[in-house]
Amino acid sequence: MGGRNETKVMYFILLGFPTTAELQLLLFSTLLLVYLLTVLENFLIILIIRNNQGLQNPMYFFLGSLSFLEIWYVSVIEPKMIVDVISHDKRISFQGCMTQLYFFVTFVCTEYILLAVMAYDRFVAICKPLRYPLIMSHKFCAQLIAGCWMCGLTTSSIKLSFIARLSYCDVDKINHYFCDISPLLNISCSDSSLAELVDFILALMVIMVPLCIVVASYICIMFTVLKIPSSQGRQKAFSTCSSHLTVVILFYSTTLFTYSRPKLMYTYRANKLVSVLYTVVVPLLNPLIYCLRNKEVRFAMRRTFTCRRHTKESNERVPEKGLCS
């Protein structure tokens, strides 16, 4: 189009964040530390939930699923991002770019729906406490998790089928640190209006439907909690929701800015900075939010590591019956 070379590109160049040589090592170390901490935090949450009988309920089942999801969520973006900071070769193959995009969109869409499922779980627990064990059975919870992943995989497959067929001609530079929908739409030399329309409709469904579920759930929760006569009871009810609500606000607010209108929003340089929030900062903060604001998780964490320390010390002497039971 317009005299541009329409030969299919074999790779893209991720421009990332331009830095000076003096700052490269500092940025590399910071990003590597953040990535390792994020993976470690989420792994510890999974370990704590699995090893504590007091956390074997739907709320923590969903929390463990969220931690499992976020380990993969950051791993599809951050390793390549970290390597590119100190590497002169910032290329990524066309197939590698599409693969990264596919899994990233899958994880983002799955997390949107999973956060809505977690809000529904809190709604049932607070507004229908007597029916909670019957409604949120183990089988139903497993079906909800499977449904989240199926929706994420399906949405990503549809989006990718439209984006991958676009022509990228001689433009191989992506002004981003990973393969995202916005930069790919903007460097395409073919008509991307249909791909943009499909992406917008799917993004609207994946974002707004779960968001409506979250808002409706918390409105019902608020009215139910306000009817509790004691202030202690109200505080306890709110405490079970505060961590999840904080995570929802962080994740939805940052991603909504980017994906509500992808091609339009990409024209602003702020898009790249906002992307850092939901791909690096928010995944790092989520486990801390759940640990710092949740007494049961903090207690289980102390109990887990205390028991492990006692078990290690008891290996050199006769074990005491009932230890850490």
C-alpha positions as protocol buffer text, in pm:
chain_id: "A"
residue {
  index: 1
  type: MET
  ca { x: 0 y: 0 z: 0 }
}
residue {
  index: 2
  type: GLY
  ca { x: 129 y: 339 z: -92 }
}
residue {
  index: 3
  type: GLY
  ca { x: 445 y: 194 z: -245 }
}
residue {
  index: 4
  type: ARG
  ca { x: 553 y: 21 z: 74 }
}
residue {
  index: 5
  type: ASN
  ca { x: 728 y: -315 z: 58 }
}
residue {
  index: 6
  type: GLU
  ca { x: 466 y: -578 z: 145 }
}
residue {
  index: 7
  type: THR
  ca { x: 704 y: -870 z: 196 }
}
residue {
  index: 8
  type: LYS
  ca { x: 620 y: -1047 z: 517 }
}
residue {
  index: 9
  type: VAL
  ca { x: 847 y: -951 z: 806 }
}
residue {
  index: 10
  type: MET
  ca { x: 1042 y: -1233 z: 973 }
}
residue {
  index: 11
  type: TYR
  ca { x: 1103 y: -1052 z: 1301 }
}
residue {
  index: 12
  type: PHE
  ca { x: 1026 y: -737 z: 1498 }
}
residue {
  index: 13
  type: ILE
  ca { x: 1256 y: -512 z: 1698 }
}
residue {
  index: 14
  type: LEU
  ca { x: 1127 y: -423 z: 2045 }
}
residue {
  index: 15
  type: LEU
  ca { x: 1246 y: -70 z: 2114 }
}
residue {
  index: 16
  type: GLY
  ca { x: 1161 y: -90 z: 2485 }
}
residue {
  index: 17
  type: PHE
  ca { x: 1280 y: 189 z: 2710 }
}
residue {
  index: 18
  type: PRO
  ca { x: 1578 y: 389 z: 2584 }
}
residue {
  index: 19
  type: THR
  ca { x: 1840 y: 409 z: 2860 }
}
residue {
  index: 20
  type: THR
  ca { x: 2197 y: 524 z: 2899 }
}
residue {
  index: 21
  type: ALA
  ca { x: 2479 y: 275 z: 2947 }
}
residue {
  index: 22
  type: GLU
  ca { x: 2510 y: 382 z: 3310 }
}
residue {
  index: 23
  type: LEU
  ca { x: 2145 y: 302 z: 3384 }
}
residue {
  index: 24
  type: GLN
  ca { x: 2129 y: -29 z: 3199 }
}
residue {
  index: 25
  type: LEU
  ca { x: 2278 y: -238 z: 3479 }
}
residue {
  index: 26
  type: LEU
  ca { x: 2062 y: -69 z: 3742 }
}
residue {
  index: 27
  type: LEU
  ca { x: 1743 y: -121 z: 3538 }
}
residue {
  index: 28
  type: PHE
  ca { x: 1841 y: -482 z: 3464 }
}
residue {
  index: 29
  type: SER
  ca { x: 1903 y: -556 z: 3833 }
}
residue {
  index: 30
  type: THR
  ca { x: 1579 y: -388 z: 3940 }
}
residue {
  index: 31
  type: LEU
  ca { x: 1363 y: -570 z: 3687 }
}
residue {
  index: 32
  type: LEU
  ca { x: 1529 y: -903 z: 3763 }
}
residue {
  index: 33
  type: LEU
  ca { x: 1475 y: -856 z: 4135 }
}
residue {
  index: 34
  type: VAL
  ca { x: 1110 y: -758 z: 4083 }
}
residue {
  index: 35
  type: TYR
  ca { x: 1049 y: -1063 z: 3862 }
}
residue {
  index: 36
  type: LEU
  ca { x: 1209 y: -1306 z: 4108 }
}
residue {
  index: 37
  type: LEU
  ca { x: 1017 y: -1153 z: 4400 }
}
residue {
  index: 38
  type: THR
  ca { x: 688 y: -1173 z: 4210 }
}
residue {
  index: 39
  type: VAL
  ca { x: 737 y: -1541 z: 4128 }
}
residue {
  index: 40
  type: LEU
  ca { x: 854 y: -1618 z: 4482 }
}
residue {
  index: 41
  type: GLU
  ca { x: 563 y: -1435 z: 4646 }
}
residue {
  index: 42
  type: ASN
  ca { x: 302 y: -1614 z: 4438 }
}
residue {
  index: 43
  type: PHE
  ca { x: 473 y: -1950 z: 4483 }
}
residue {
  index: 44
  type: LEU
  ca { x: 473 y: -1900 z: 4862 }
}
residue {
  index: 45
  type: ILE
  ca { x: 101 y: -1819 z: 4859 }
}
residue {
  index: 46
  type: ILE
  ca { x: 30 y: -2144 z: 4669 }
}
residue {
  index: 47
  type: LEU
  ca { x: 252 y: -2337 z: 4912 }
}
residue {
  index: 48
  type: ILE
  ca { x: 89 y: -2184 z: 5219 }
}
residue {
  index: 49
  type: ILE
  ca { x: -264 y: -2252 z: 5095 }
}
residue {
  index: 50
  type: ARG
  ca { x: -183 y: -2614 z: 5007 }
}
residue {
  index: 51
  type: ASN
  ca { x: -16 y: -2684 z: 5344 }
}
residue {
  index: 52
  type: ASN
  ca { x: -276 y: -2529 z: 5576 }
}
residue {
  index: 53
  type: GLN
  ca { x: -607 y: -2702 z: 5638 }
}
residue {
  index: 54
  type: GLY
  ca { x: -757 y: -2376 z: 5765 }
}
residue {
  index: 55
  type: LEU
  ca { x: -725 y: -2229 z: 5415 }
}
residue {
  index: 56
  type: GLN
  ca { x: -902 y: -2512 z: 5234 }
}
residue {
  index: 57
  type: ASN
  ca { x: -1208 y: -2314 z: 5130 }
}
residue {
  index: 58
  type: PRO
  ca { x: -1326 y: -2157 z: 4802 }
}
residue {
  index: 59
  type: MET
  ca { x: -1184 y: -1810 z: 4873 }
}
residue {
  index: 60
  type: TYR
  ca { x: -830 y: -1943 z: 4908 }
}
residue {
  index: 61
  type: PHE
  ca { x: -878 y: -2192 z: 4628 }
}
residue {
  index: 62
  type: PHE
  ca { x: -941 y: -1895 z: 4399 }
}
residue {
  index: 63
  type: LEU
  ca { x: -650 y: -1703 z: 4553 }
}
residue {
  index: 64
  type: GLY
  ca { x: -417 y: -1995 z: 4482 }
}
residue {
  index: 65
  type: SER
  ca { x: -548 y: -2005 z: 4125 }
}
residue {
  index: 66
  type: LEU
  ca { x: -480 y: -1632 z: 4090 }
}
residue {
  index: 67
  type: SER
  ca { x: -123 y: -1678 z: 4215 }
}
residue {
  index: 68
  type: PHE
  ca { x: -68 y: -1967 z: 3971 }
}
residue {
  index: 69
  type: LEU
  ca { x: -201 y: -1748 z: 3689 }
}
residue {
  index: 70
  type: GLU
  ca { x: 21 y: -1453 z: 3777 }
}
residue {
  index: 71
  type: ILE
  ca { x: 337 y: -1664 z: 3778 }
}
residue {
  index: 72
  type: TRP
  ca { x: 272 y: -1740 z: 3411 }
}
residue {
  index: 73
  type: TYR
  ca { x: 140 y: -1389 z: 3348 }
}
residue {
  index: 74
  type: VAL
  ca { x: 470 y: -1223 z: 3440 }
}
residue {
  index: 75
  type: SER
  ca { x: 684 y: -1502 z: 3291 }
}
residue {
  index: 76
  type: VAL
  ca { x: 554 y: -1445 z: 2940 }
}
residue {
  index: 77
  type: ILE
  ca { x: 664 y: -1078 z: 2946 }
}
residue {
  index: 78
  type: GLU
  ca { x: 938 y: -1001 z: 3196 }
}
residue {
  index: 79
  type: PRO
  ca { x: 1223 y: -1244 z: 3104 }
}
residue {
  index: 80
  type: LYS
  ca { x: 1241 y: -1109 z: 2747 }
}
residue {
  index: 81
  type: MET
  ca { x: 1203 y: -755 z: 2880 }
}
residue {
  index: 82
  type: ILE
  ca { x: 1491 y: -806 z: 3126 }
}
residue {
  index: 83
  type: VAL
  ca { x: 1725 y: -955 z: 2863 }
}
residue {
  index: 84
  type: ASP
  ca { x: 1652 y: -674 z: 2616 }
}
residue {
  index: 85
  type: VAL
  ca { x: 1764 y: -411 z: 2870 }
}
residue {
  index: 86
  type: ILE
  ca { x: 2129 y: -519 z: 2839 }
}
residue {
  index: 87
  type: SER
  ca { x: 2118 y: -679 z: 2495 }
}
residue {
  index: 88
  type: HIS
  ca { x: 2194 y: -505 z: 2168 }
}
residue {
  index: 89
  type: ASP
  ca { x: 1986 y: -761 z: 1979 }
}
residue {
  index: 90
  type: LYS
  ca { x: 1625 y: -677 z: 2067 }
}
residue {
  index: 91
  type: ARG
  ca { x: 1472 y: -885 z: 1790 }
}
residue {
  index: 92
  type: ILE
  ca { x: 1181 y: -1122 z: 1838 }
}
residue {
  index: 93
  type: SER
  ca { x: 1066 y: -1350 z: 1558 }
}
residue {
  index: 94
  type: PHE
  ca { x: 723 y: -1308 z: 1406 }
}
residue {
  index: 95
  type: GLN
  ca { x: 616 y: -1647 z: 1545 }
}
residue {
  index: 96
  type: GLY
  ca { x: 766 y: -1560 z: 1885 }
}
residue {
  index: 97
  type: CYS
  ca { x: 581 y: -1228 z: 1886 }
}
residue {
  index: 98
  type: MET
  ca { x: 248 y: -1392 z: 1805 }
}
residue {
  index: 99
  type: THR
  ca { x: 309 y: -1660 z: 2069 }
}
residue {
  index: 100
  type: GLN
  ca { x: 389 y: -1399 z: 2334 }
}
residue {
  index: 101
  type: LEU
  ca { x: 80 y: -1201 z: 2236 }
}
residue {
  index: 102
  type: TYR
  ca { x: -141 y: -1510 z: 2246 }
}
residue {
  index: 103
  type: PHE
  ca { x: -41 y: -1618 z: 2595 }
}
residue {
  index: 104
  type: PHE
  ca { x: -37 y: -1265 z: 2735 }
}
residue {
  index: 105
  type: VAL
  ca { x: -390 y: -1192 z: 2613 }
}
residue {
  index: 106
  type: THR
  ca { x: -501 y: -1531 z: 2746 }
}
residue {
  index: 107
  type: PHE
  ca { x: -366 y: -1455 z: 3092 }
}
residue {
  index: 108
  type: VAL
  ca { x: -506 y: -1101 z: 3099 }
}
residue {
  index: 109
  type: CYS
  ca { x: -856 y: -1212 z: 2994 }
}
residue {
  index: 110
  type: THR
  ca { x: -848 y: -1504 z: 3238 }
}
residue {
  index: 111
  type: GLU
  ca { x: -753 y: -1272 z: 3523 }
}
residue {
  index: 112
  type: TYR
  ca { x: -1039 y: -1032 z: 3443 }
}
residue {
  index: 113
  type: ILE
  ca { x: -1290 y: -1316 z: 3471 }
}
residue {
  index: 114
  type: LEU
  ca { x: -1120 y: -1479 z: 3771 }
}
residue {
  index: 115
  type: LEU
  ca { x: -1139 y: -1154 z: 3969 }
}
residue {
  index: 116
  type: ALA
  ca { x: -1512 y: -1140 z: 3891 }
}
residue {
  index: 117
  type: VAL
  ca { x: -1550 y: -1500 z: 4012 }
}
residue {
  index: 118
  type: MET
  ca { x: -1371 y: -1408 z: 4334 }
}
residue {
  index: 119
  type: ALA
  ca { x: -1613 y: -1116 z: 4382 }
}
residue {
  index: 120
  type: TYR
  ca { x: -1907 y: -1353 z: 4331 }
}
residue {
  index: 121
  type: ASP
  ca { x: -1756 y: -1587 z: 4591 }
}
residue {
  index: 122
  type: ARG
  ca { x: -1746 y: -1302 z: 4846 }
}
residue {
  index: 123
  type: PHE
  ca { x: -2105 y: -1210 z: 4756 }
}
residue {
  index: 124
  type: VAL
  ca { x: -2229 y: -1562 z: 4828 }
}
residue {
  index: 125
  type: ALA
  ca { x: -2022 y: -1588 z: 5149 }
}
residue {
  index: 126
  type: ILE
  ca { x: -2157 y: -1263 z: 5295 }
}
residue {
  index: 127
  type: CYS
  ca { x: -2505 y: -1235 z: 5145 }
}
residue {
  index: 128
  type: LYS
  ca { x: -2599 y: -1605 z: 5147 }
}
residue {
  index: 129
  type: PRO
  ca { x: -2385 y: -1754 z: 5427 }
}
residue {
  index: 130
  type: LEU
  ca { x: -2617 y: -2049 z: 5505 }
}
residue {
  index: 131
  type: ARG
  ca { x: -2617 y: -2164 z: 5143 }
}
residue {
  index: 132
  type: TYR
  ca { x: -2247 y: -2090 z: 5084 }
}
residue {
  index: 133
  type: PRO
  ca { x: -2116 y: -2449 z: 5131 }
}
residue {
  index: 134
  type: LEU
  ca { x: -2388 y: -2582 z: 4902 }
}
residue {
  index: 135
  type: ILE
  ca { x: -2345 y: -2322 z: 4626 }
}
residue {
  index: 136
  type: MET
  ca { x: -1965 y: -2297 z: 4628 }
}
residue {
  index: 137
  type: SER
  ca { x: -1896 y: -2669 z: 4618 }
}
residue {
  index: 138
  type: HIS
  ca { x: -1554 y: -2798 z: 4516 }
}
residue {
  index: 139
  type: LYS
  ca { x: -1692 y: -2918 z: 4184 }
}
residue {
  index: 140
  type: PHE
  ca { x: -1854 y: -2581 z: 4108 }
}
residue {
  index: 141
  type: CYS
  ca { x: -1535 y: -2393 z: 4200 }
}
residue {
  index: 142
  type: ALA
  ca { x: -1332 y: -2617 z: 3969 }
}
residue {
  index: 143
  type: GLN
  ca { x: -1584 y: -2554 z: 3690 }
}
residue {
  index: 144
  type: LEU
  ca { x: -1556 y: -2177 z: 3745 }
}
residue {
  index: 145
  type: ILE
  ca { x: -1176 y: -2192 z: 3717 }
}
residue {
  index: 146
  type: ALA
  ca { x: -1199 y: -2403 z: 3403 }
}
residue {
  index: 147
  type: GLY
  ca { x: -1451 y: -2156 z: 3260 }
}
residue {
  index: 148
  type: CYS
  ca { x: -1214 y: -1864 z: 3328 }
}
residue {
  index: 149
  type: TRP
  ca { x: -934 y: -2035 z: 3136 }
}
residue {
  index: 150
  type: MET
  ca { x: -1162 y: -2140 z: 2849 }
}
residue {
  index: 151
  type: CYS
  ca { x: -1288 y: -1782 z: 2808 }
}
residue {
  index: 152
  type: GLY
  ca { x: -932 y: -1650 z: 2814 }
}
residue {
  index: 153
  type: LEU
  ca { x: -807 y: -1904 z: 2558 }
}
residue {
  index: 154
  type: THR
  ca { x: -1105 y: -1852 z: 2328 }
}
residue {
  index: 155
  type: THR
  ca { x: -1085 y: -1472 z: 2339 }
}
residue {
  index: 156
  type: SER
  ca { x: -712 y: -1478 z: 2272 }
}
residue {
  index: 157
  type: SER
  ca { x: -753 y: -1720 z: 1979 }
}
residue {
  index: 158
  type: ILE
  ca { x: -1012 y: -1498 z: 1812 }
}
residue {
  index: 159
  type: LYS
  ca { x: -803 y: -1182 z: 1857 }
}
residue {
  index: 160
  type: LEU
  ca { x: -487 y: -1348 z: 1730 }
}
residue {
  index: 161
  type: SER
  ca { x: -662 y: -1488 z: 1423 }
}
residue {
  index: 162
  type: PHE
  ca { x: -732 y: -1131 z: 1308 }
}
residue {
  index: 163
  type: ILE
  ca { x: -402 y: -972 z: 1412 }
}
residue {
  index: 164
  type: ALA
  ca { x: -175 y: -1244 z: 1272 }
}
residue {
  index: 165
  type: ARG
  ca { x: -323 y: -1211 z: 923 }
}
residue {
  index: 166
  type: LEU
  ca { x: -236 y: -838 z: 899 }
}
residue {
  index: 167
  type: SER
  ca { x: 52 y: -731 z: 678 }
}
residue {
  index: 168
  type: TYR
  ca { x: 346 y: -563 z: 849 }
}
residue {
  index: 169
  type: CYS
  ca { x: 552 y: -491 z: 537 }
}
residue {
  index: 170
  type: ASP
  ca { x: 888 y: -324 z: 593 }
}
residue {
  index: 171
  type: VAL
  ca { x: 796 y: -184 z: 934 }
}
residue {
  index: 172
  type: ASP
  ca { x: 963 y: -406 z: 1191 }
}
residue {
  index: 173
  type: LYS
  ca { x: 1011 y: -172 z: 1488 }
}
residue {
  index: 174
  type: ILE
  ca { x: 765 y: -200 z: 1780 }
}
residue {
  index: 175
  type: ASN
  ca { x: 772 y: 96 z: 2015 }
}
residue {
  index: 176
  type: HIS
  ca { x: 705 y: -122 z: 2317 }
}
residue {
  index: 177
  type: TYR
  ca { x: 884 y: -373 z: 2541 }
}
residue {
  index: 178
  type: PHE
  ca { x: 662 y: -667 z: 2442 }
}
residue {
  index: 179
  type: CYS
  ca { x: 426 y: -769 z: 2163 }
}
residue {
  index: 180
  type: ASP
  ca { x: 96 y: -611 z: 2252 }
}
residue {
  index: 181
  type: ILE
  ca { x: -216 y: -547 z: 2046 }
}
residue {
  index: 182
  type: SER
  ca { x: -182 y: -169 z: 2029 }
}
residue {
  index: 183
  type: PRO
  ca { x: 167 y: -145 z: 1873 }
}
residue {
  index: 184
  type: LEU
  ca { x: 96 y: -427 z: 1628 }
}
residue {
  index: 185
  type: LEU
  ca { x: -220 y: -253 z: 1505 }
}
residue {
  index: 186
  type: ASN
  ca { x: -28 y: 72 z: 1461 }
}
residue {
  index: 187
  type: ILE
  ca { x: 261 y: -67 z: 1255 }
}
residue {
  index: 188
  type: SER
  ca { x: 39 y: -270 z: 1022 }
}
residue {
  index: 189
  type: CYS
  ca { x: 41 y: -143 z: 663 }
}
residue {
  index: 190
  type: SER
  ca { x: -284 y: -319 z: 575 }
}
residue {
  index: 191
  type: ASP
  ca { x: -636 y: -218 z: 672 }
}
residue {
  index: 192
  type: SER
  ca { x: -661 y: -303 z: 1042 }
}
residue {
  index: 193
  type: SER
  ca { x: -1011 y: -163 z: 1098 }
}
residue {
  index: 194
  type: LEU
  ca { x: -1176 y: -508 z: 1121 }
}
residue {
  index: 195
  type: ALA
  ca { x: -909 y: -639 z: 1358 }
}
residue {
  index: 196
  type: GLU
  ca { x: -945 y: -326 z: 1569 }
}
residue {
  index: 197
  type: LEU
  ca { x: -1324 y: -358 z: 1576 }
}
residue {
  index: 198
  type: VAL
  ca { x: -1309 y: -726 z: 1679 }
}
residue {
  index: 199
  type: ASP
  ca { x: -1051 y: -647 z: 1944 }
}
residue {
  index: 200
  type: PHE
  ca { x: -1261 y: -360 z: 2079 }
}
residue {
  index: 201
  type: ILE
  ca { x: -1579 y: -571 z: 2099 }
}
residue {
  index: 202
  type: LEU
  ca { x: -1403 y: -861 z: 2270 }
}
residue {
  index: 203
  type: ALA
  ca { x: -1219 y: -626 z: 2507 }
}
residue {
  index: 204
  type: LEU
  ca { x: -1551 y: -460 z: 2592 }
}
residue {
  index: 205
  type: MET
  ca { x: -1706 y: -798 z: 2673 }
}
residue {
  index: 206
  type: VAL
  ca { x: -1409 y: -932 z: 2869 }
}
residue {
  index: 207
  type: ILE
  ca { x: -1367 y: -613 z: 3069 }
}
residue {
  index: 208
  type: MET
  ca { x: -1718 y: -477 z: 3115 }
}
residue {
  index: 209
  type: VAL
  ca { x: -1908 y: -800 z: 3188 }
}
residue {
  index: 210
  type: PRO
  ca { x: -1672 y: -905 z: 3473 }
}
residue {
  index: 211
  type: LEU
  ca { x: -1661 y: -544 z: 3592 }
}
residue {
  index: 212
  type: CYS
  ca { x: -2042 y: -535 z: 3613 }
}
residue {
  index: 213
  type: ILE
  ca { x: -2035 y: -859 z: 3813 }
}
residue {
  index: 214
  type: VAL
  ca { x: -1777 y: -711 z: 4050 }
}
residue {
  index: 215
  type: VAL
  ca { x: -1973 y: -386 z: 4097 }
}
residue {
  index: 216
  type: ALA
  ca { x: -2306 y: -567 z: 4145 }
}
residue {
  index: 217
  type: SER
  ca { x: -2149 y: -810 z: 4393 }
}
residue {
  index: 218
  type: TYR
  ca { x: -1998 y: -535 z: 4605 }
}
residue {
  index: 219
  type: ILE
  ca { x: -2316 y: -327 z: 4602 }
}
residue {
  index: 220
  type: CYS
  ca { x: -2504 y: -626 z: 4743 }
}
residue {
  index: 221
  type: ILE
  ca { x: -2222 y: -689 z: 4991 }
}
residue {
  index: 222
  type: MET
  ca { x: -2230 y: -326 z: 5106 }
}
residue {
  index: 223
  type: PHE
  ca { x: -2605 y: -329 z: 5172 }
}
residue {
  index: 224
  type: THR
  ca { x: -2579 y: -663 z: 5355 }
}
residue {
  index: 225
  type: VAL
  ca { x: -2287 y: -551 z: 5571 }
}
residue {
  index: 226
  type: LEU
  ca { x: -2461 y: -225 z: 5666 }
}
residue {
  index: 227
  type: LYS
  ca { x: -2746 y: -432 z: 5809 }
}
residue {
  index: 228
  type: ILE
  ca { x: -2512 y: -609 z: 6053 }
}
residue {
  index: 229
  type: PRO
  ca { x: -2587 y: -460 z: 6397 }
}
residue {
  index: 230
  type: SER
  ca { x: -2240 y: -479 z: 6553 }
}
residue {
  index: 231
  type: SER
  ca { x: -1947 y: -270 z: 6430 }
}
residue {
  index: 232
  type: GLN
  ca { x: -1716 y: -565 z: 6493 }
}
residue {
  index: 233
  type: GLY
  ca { x: -1927 y: -783 z: 6264 }
}
residue {
  index: 234
  type: ARG
  ca { x: -1925 y: -518 z: 5992 }
}
residue {
  index: 235
  type: GLN
  ca { x: -1549 y: -476 z: 6019 }
}
residue {
  index: 236
  type: LYS
  ca { x: -1494 y: -852 z: 5995 }
}
residue {
  index: 237
  type: ALA
  ca { x: -1715 y: -877 z: 5687 }
}
residue {
  index: 238
  type: PHE
  ca { x: -1540 y: -587 z: 5514 }
}
residue {
  index: 239
  type: SER
  ca { x: -1197 y: -730 z: 5600 }
}
residue {
  index: 240
  type: THR
  ca { x: -1269 y: -1042 z: 5394 }
}
residue {
  index: 241
  type: CYS
  ca { x: -1329 y: -823 z: 5087 }
}
residue {
  index: 242
  type: SER
  ca { x: -1076 y: -541 z: 5125 }
}
residue {
  index: 243
  type: SER
  ca { x: -778 y: -729 z: 4978 }
}
residue {
  index: 244
  type: HIS
  ca { x: -970 y: -847 z: 4673 }
}
residue {
  index: 245
  type: LEU
  ca { x: -1127 y: -507 z: 4615 }
}
residue {
  index: 246
  type: THR
  ca { x: -783 y: -340 z: 4626 }
}
residue {
  index: 247
  type: VAL
  ca { x: -646 y: -587 z: 4370 }
}
residue {
  index: 248
  type: VAL
  ca { x: -949 y: -536 z: 4144 }
}
residue {
  index: 249
  type: ILE
  ca { x: -909 y: -157 z: 4149 }
}
residue {
  index: 250
  type: LEU
  ca { x: -537 y: -177 z: 4068 }
}
residue {
  index: 251
  type: PHE
  ca { x: -572 y: -428 z: 3785 }
}
residue {
  index: 252
  type: TYR
  ca { x: -888 y: -295 z: 3623 }
}
residue {
  index: 253
  type: SER
  ca { x: -789 y: 72 z: 3638 }
}
residue {
  index: 254
  type: THR
  ca { x: -452 y: 20 z: 3469 }
}
residue {
  index: 255
  type: THR
  ca { x: -564 y: -224 z: 3200 }
}
residue {
  index: 256
  type: LEU
  ca { x: -888 y: -38 z: 3124 }
}
residue {
  index: 257
  type: PHE
  ca { x: -680 y: 265 z: 3023 }
}
residue {
  index: 258
  type: THR
  ca { x: -494 y: 58 z: 2764 }
}
residue {
  index: 259
  type: TYR
  ca { x: -749 y: -184 z: 2623 }
}
residue {
  index: 260
  type: SER
  ca { x: -1067 y: 23 z: 2610 }
}
residue {
  index: 261
  type: ARG
  ca { x: -956 y: 171 z: 2277 }
}
residue {
  index: 262
  type: PRO
  ca { x: -624 y: 10 z: 2181 }
}
residue {
  index: 263
  type: LYS
  ca { x: -517 y: 189 z: 1865 }
}
residue {
  index: 264
  type: LEU
  ca { x: -625 y: 532 z: 1988 }
}
residue {
  index: 265
  type: MET
  ca { x: -465 y: 495 z: 2329 }
}
residue {
  index: 266
  type: TYR
  ca { x: -136 y: 387 z: 2177 }
}
residue {
  index: 267
  type: THR
  ca { x: -81 y: 734 z: 2035 }
}
residue {
  index: 268
  type: TYR
  ca { x: 3 y: 850 z: 2386 }
}
residue {
  index: 269
  type: ARG
  ca { x: 347 y: 778 z: 2530 }
}
residue {
  index: 270
  type: ALA
  ca { x: 182 y: 721 z: 2865 }
}
residue {
  index: 271
  type: ASN
  ca { x: 56 y: 387 z: 2733 }
}
residue {
  index: 272
  type: LYS
  ca { x: 400 y: 229 z: 2775 }
}
residue {
  index: 273
  type: LEU
  ca { x: 431 y: 353 z: 3132 }
}
residue {
  index: 274
  type: VAL
  ca { x: 83 y: 231 z: 3220 }
}
residue {
  index: 275
  type: SER
  ca { x: 177 y: -109 z: 3075 }
}
residue {
  index: 276
  type: VAL
  ca { x: 461 y: -129 z: 3327 }
}
residue {
  index: 277
  type: LEU
  ca { x: 206 y: -90 z: 3606 }
}
residue {
  index: 278
  type: TYR
  ca { x: -7 y: -390 z: 3511 }
}
residue {
  index: 279
  type: THR
  ca { x: 275 y: -614 z: 3383 }
}
residue {
  index: 280
  type: VAL
  ca { x: 536 y: -546 z: 3653 }
}
residue {
  index: 281
  type: VAL
  ca { x: 413 y: -341 z: 3950 }
}
residue {
  index: 282
  type: VAL
  ca { x: 61 y: -480 z: 4007 }
}
residue {
  index: 283
  type: PRO
  ca { x: 168 y: -850 z: 3998 }
}
residue {
  index: 284
  type: LEU
  ca { x: 438 y: -765 z: 4252 }
}
residue {
  index: 285
  type: LEU
  ca { x: 192 y: -588 z: 4484 }
}
residue {
  index: 286
  type: ASN
  ca { x: -96 y: -838 z: 4465 }
}
residue {
  index: 287
  type: PRO
  ca { x: 58 y: -1108 z: 4690 }
}
residue {
  index: 288
  type: LEU
  ca { x: 171 y: -841 z: 4938 }
}
residue {
  index: 289
  type: ILE
  ca { x: -181 y: -697 z: 4950 }
}
residue {
  index: 290
  type: TYR
  ca { x: -334 y: -1036 z: 5024 }
}
residue {
  index: 291
  type: CYS
  ca { x: -70 y: -1116 z: 5288 }
}
residue {
  index: 292
  type: LEU
  ca { x: -61 y: -779 z: 5464 }
}
residue {
  index: 293
  type: ARG
  ca { x: -439 y: -728 z: 5473 }
}
residue {
  index: 294
  type: ASN
  ca { x: -547 y: -1087 z: 5543 }
}
residue {
  index: 295
  type: LYS
  ca { x: -502 y: -1213 z: 5899 }
}
residue {
  index: 296
  type: GLU
  ca { x: -563 y: -1576 z: 5805 }
}
residue {
  index: 297
  type: VAL
  ca { x: -289 y: -1572 z: 5541 }
}
residue {
  index: 298
  type: ARG
  ca { x: -45 y: -1400 z: 5778 }
}
residue {
  index: 299
  type: PHE
  ca { x: -119 y: -1652 z: 6052 }
}
residue {
  index: 300
  type: ALA
  ca { x: -87 y: -1946 z: 5811 }
}
residue {
  index: 301
  type: MET
  ca { x: 244 y: -1807 z: 5684 }
}
residue {
  index: 302
  type: ARG
  ca { x: 386 y: -1778 z: 6036 }
}
residue {
  index: 303
  type: ARG
  ca { x: 257 y: -2124 z: 6122 }
}
residue {
  index: 304
  type: THR
  ca { x: 404 y: -2278 z: 5805 }
}
residue {
  index: 305
  type: PHE
  ca { x: 754 y: -2142 z: 5860 }
}
residue {
  index: 306
  type: THR
  ca { x: 743 y: -2202 z: 6236 }
}
residue {
  index: 307
  type: CYS
  ca { x: 646 y: -2564 z: 6177 }
}
residue {
  index: 308
  type: ARG
  ca { x: 921 y: -2607 z: 5919 }
}
residue {
  index: 309
  type: ARG
  ca { x: 1179 y: -2466 z: 6159 }
}
residue {
  index: 310
  type: HIS
  ca { x: 1062 y: -2692 z: 6441 }
}
residue {
  index: 311
  type: THR
  ca { x: 1060 y: -2992 z: 6208 }
}
residue {
  index: 312
  type: LYS
  ca { x: 1418 y: -2921 z: 6100 }
}
residue {
  index: 313
  type: GLU
  ca { x: 1534 y: -2889 z: 6460 }
}
residue {
  index: 314
  type: SER
  ca { x: 1353 y: -3209 z: 6564 }
}
residue {
  index: 315
  type: ASN
  ca { x: 1541 y: -3414 z: 6304 }
}
residue {
  index: 316
  type: GLU
  ca { x: 1836 y: -3424 z: 6546 }
}
residue {
  index: 317
  type: ARG
  ca { x: 1627 y: -3549 z: 6838 }
}
residue {
  index: 318
  type: VAL
  ca { x: 1324 y: -3768 z: 6908 }
}
residue {
  index: 319
  type: PRO
  ca { x: 1022 y: -3610 z: 6738 }
}
residue {
  index: 320
  type: GLU
  ca { x: 749 y: -3487 z: 6966 }
}
residue {
  index: 321
  type: LYS
  ca { x: 407 y: -3631 z: 6895 }
}
residue {
  index: 322
  type: GLY
  ca { x: 156 y: -3380 z: 6764 }
}
residue {
  index: 323
  type: LEU
  ca { x: 410 y: -3120 z: 6659 }
}
residue {
  index: 324
  type: CYS
  ca { x: 255 y: -2874 z: 6411 }
}
residue {
  index: 325
  type: SER
  ca { x: -60 y: -3082 z: 6393 }
}
